[in-house]
């Protein structure tokens, strides 16, 4: 018989799928690592499991404890699945920018969800960074995950996602393109791939309203770069410890409108029903097309599933309201 011991044993080993139409104007073979195949429907299952396992090992997380995290949903889902299997409670703190379905899904898998305002600075006592820290301090036997600075996040991708991509391409990958939020995915995969072959280029996709690109290019943390934006999951107003800037060759910014439109195109042209940041990554590849020649093998990682964006990206009324259609 072939079966998994629990749902968390099905995390990882996601497929690599050739893009046939959406990147047609690019000469390279473009392959998508489709992370919605994870049980929580996103790449974040990988790092959630690793962060919990590492915290168990060094005693930060104790039996019957409560896991507290500031999460936009995908990390929460990964934490929830692992918490159920391992017998922990989970409190997720998020922002009102996120799709409502994400909160409903988290509640469905047993998490308590607390929603904070988006448009406040990280230092504001009502920000989701501050609220999650405060809840963790006040809840007995609790552990604050902190996916931004918890380096087990990067390690999960160094140990699983990176090696999978290397093996699936027989070591022939030349370029890795991925949206950057906490930085765990790009830094873990990037470190693994560059150790295997330092010529592999690592391309980070950023949003307008985020500090990453300017910081990477100038070393300046420019508060003027920060303003509200719509794209979910990528771009930041902080510098997470998980972003290893030295591994990243270039950051490319994609607009909210393009991210939304290309997410819809991905579903229509390739049959890949993916999330908002995936459209940004695809549009980023097209913006960077001069760099991708016939012999290049480009891997783009698609973080999550479209099911969490039905009321937004995949809803015509919302798209019109945002002036994206
Ligand atoms: C939908 C989505 N896209 C992209 C990312 C960015 O991934 P990472 O945090 O590993 O940089 C995340 C995670 O925050 C996400 O949830």
Coordinates of N, CA, C and O in Angstrom, one line a residue, residues 30-31 33 165 173-180 185-186 189 193 200-205 250 252 280-286 288 292 297-303:
X30 N 10.4 28.0 -20.7 CA 9.9 28.5 -19.4 C 9.1 27.5 -18.6 O 8.1 27.0 -19.2
X31 N 9.6 27.1 -17.4 CA 8.9 26.1 -16.7 C 8.4 26.6 -15.4 O 9.1 27.4 -14.7
X33 N 7.0 26.1 -11.6 CA 7.0 25.2 -10.4 C 5.6 25.5 -9.7 O 5.5 26.6 -9.1
X165 N 14.0 21.6 -7.8 CA 14.1 22.3 -9.1 C 15.4 21.9 -9.8 O 15.4 21.6 -11.0
X173 N 18.8 24.3 -15.3 CA 18.3 25.6 -15.0 C 19.3 26.7 -15.2 O 20.4 26.6 -14.7
X174 N 18.9 27.8 -15.8 CA 19.9 29.0 -15.9 C 19.3 30.2 -15.2 O 20.1 31.1 -14.8
X175 N 18.0 30.3 -15.0 CA 17.4 31.4 -14.4 C 16.2 31.0 -13.5 O 15.4 30.2 -13.9
X176 N 16.2 31.7 -12.3 CA 15.0 31.4 -11.4 C 14.3 32.7 -11.1 O 15.0 33.7 -10.8
X177 N 13.0 32.8 -11.4 CA 12.2 34.0 -11.2 C 11.2 33.7 -10.2 O 10.4 32.8 -10.2
X178 N 11.1 34.7 -9.2 CA 10.1 34.4 -8.1 C 9.7 35.7 -7.4 O 10.6 36.6 -7.2
X179 N 8.5 35.9 -7.0 CA 8.0 37.0 -6.2 C 8.7 36.9 -4.8 O 8.9 35.9 -4.3
X180 N 8.9 38.1 -4.2 CA 9.6 38.2 -3.0 C 8.7 38.9 -1.9 O 8.3 40.0 -2.1
X185 N 11.6 32.1 0.0 CA 11.7 31.3 -1.2 C 12.9 31.6 -2.0 O 13.7 30.8 -2.4
X186 N 13.0 32.9 -2.3 CA 14.1 33.3 -3.2 C 15.5 33.0 -2.6 O 16.4 32.6 -3.2
X189 N 16.0 28.9 -2.3 CA 16.2 28.3 -3.6 C 17.5 28.9 -4.2 O 18.3 28.2 -4.8
X193 N 20.8 26.9 -5.5 CA 21.1 26.9 -6.9 C 22.5 27.5 -7.2 O 23.3 27.0 -8.0
X200 N 23.9 30.6 -12.3 CA 22.4 30.7 -12.4 C 22.0 32.1 -11.9 O 22.5 32.6 -10.8
X201 N 21.1 32.8 -12.6 CA 20.7 34.1 -12.3 C 19.4 34.0 -11.5 O 18.5 33.2 -11.8
X202 N 19.3 34.9 -10.4 CA 18.2 34.9 -9.5 C 17.4 36.2 -9.7 O 18.0 37.3 -9.4
X203 N 16.2 36.2 -10.1 CA 15.4 37.4 -10.4 C 14.3 37.5 -9.4 O 13.4 36.6 -9.3
X204 N 14.3 38.6 -8.7 CA 13.2 38.8 -7.7 C 12.1 39.7 -8.3 O 12.4 40.7 -8.9
X205 N 10.8 39.4 -8.0 CA 9.7 40.2 -8.5 C 9.2 41.0 -7.3 O 8.9 40.4 -6.3
X250 N 18.8 40.8 -9.6 CA 18.0 41.9 -10.1 C 16.6 41.8 -9.5 O 16.0 40.8 -9.4
X252 N 12.7 43.2 -10.2 CA 11.8 43.8 -11.3 C 10.5 44.2 -10.6 O 9.9 43.3 -10.0
X280 N 2.2 38.4 -11.3 CA 3.3 39.4 -11.3 C 4.6 38.7 -11.7 O 5.3 39.3 -12.5
X281 N 4.8 37.5 -11.3 CA 6.0 36.8 -11.7 C 6.0 36.6 -13.2 O 7.1 36.8 -13.9
X282 N 4.9 36.2 -13.8 CA 4.9 36.0 -15.3 C 5.1 37.3 -16.0 O 5.9 37.4 -17.0
X283 N 4.5 38.4 -15.6 CA 4.7 39.7 -16.2 C 6.1 40.1 -16.1 O 6.7 40.7 -17.0
X284 N 6.7 39.8 -14.9 CA 8.1 40.1 -14.7 C 9.0 39.5 -15.7 O 9.9 40.1 -16.3
X285 N 8.7 38.2 -16.0 CA 9.5 37.5 -17.0 C 9.4 38.2 -18.4 O 10.4 38.4 -19.1
X286 N 8.2 38.6 -18.7 CA 8.0 39.3 -20.0 C 8.7 40.6 -20.0 O 9.3 41.0 -21.1
X288 N 11.4 41.3 -18.6 CA 12.8 41.0 -18.6 C 13.3 40.2 -19.8 O 14.4 39.6 -19.9
X292 N 16.4 36.6 -21.7 CA 16.1 35.2 -21.8 C 16.3 34.8 -23.2 O 15.4 35.0 -24.0
X297 N 17.1 28.2 -19.6 CA 16.0 27.5 -19.1 C 15.6 28.2 -17.8 O 16.3 28.3 -16.8
X298 N 14.4 28.8 -18.0 CA 13.9 29.7 -16.9 C 12.8 28.9 -16.1 O 11.9 28.3 -16.6
X299 N 13.0 29.0 -14.8 CA 12.0 28.4 -13.9 C 11.4 29.5 -13.1 O 12.0 30.4 -12.5
X300 N 10.0 29.6 -13.1 CA 9.3 30.5 -12.4 C 8.5 29.8 -11.3 O 7.9 28.8 -11.6
X301 N 8.5 30.3 -10.1 CA 7.8 29.6 -9.0 C 6.4 30.3 -8.8 O 6.4 31.5 -8.7
X302 N 5.4 29.5 -8.9 CA 4.0 30.0 -8.7 C 3.5 29.7 -7.3 O 3.4 28.5 -7.0
X303 N 3.4 30.7 -6.5 CA 3.3 30.5 -5.0 C 2.0 29.8 -4.6 O 2.0 29.1 -3.6

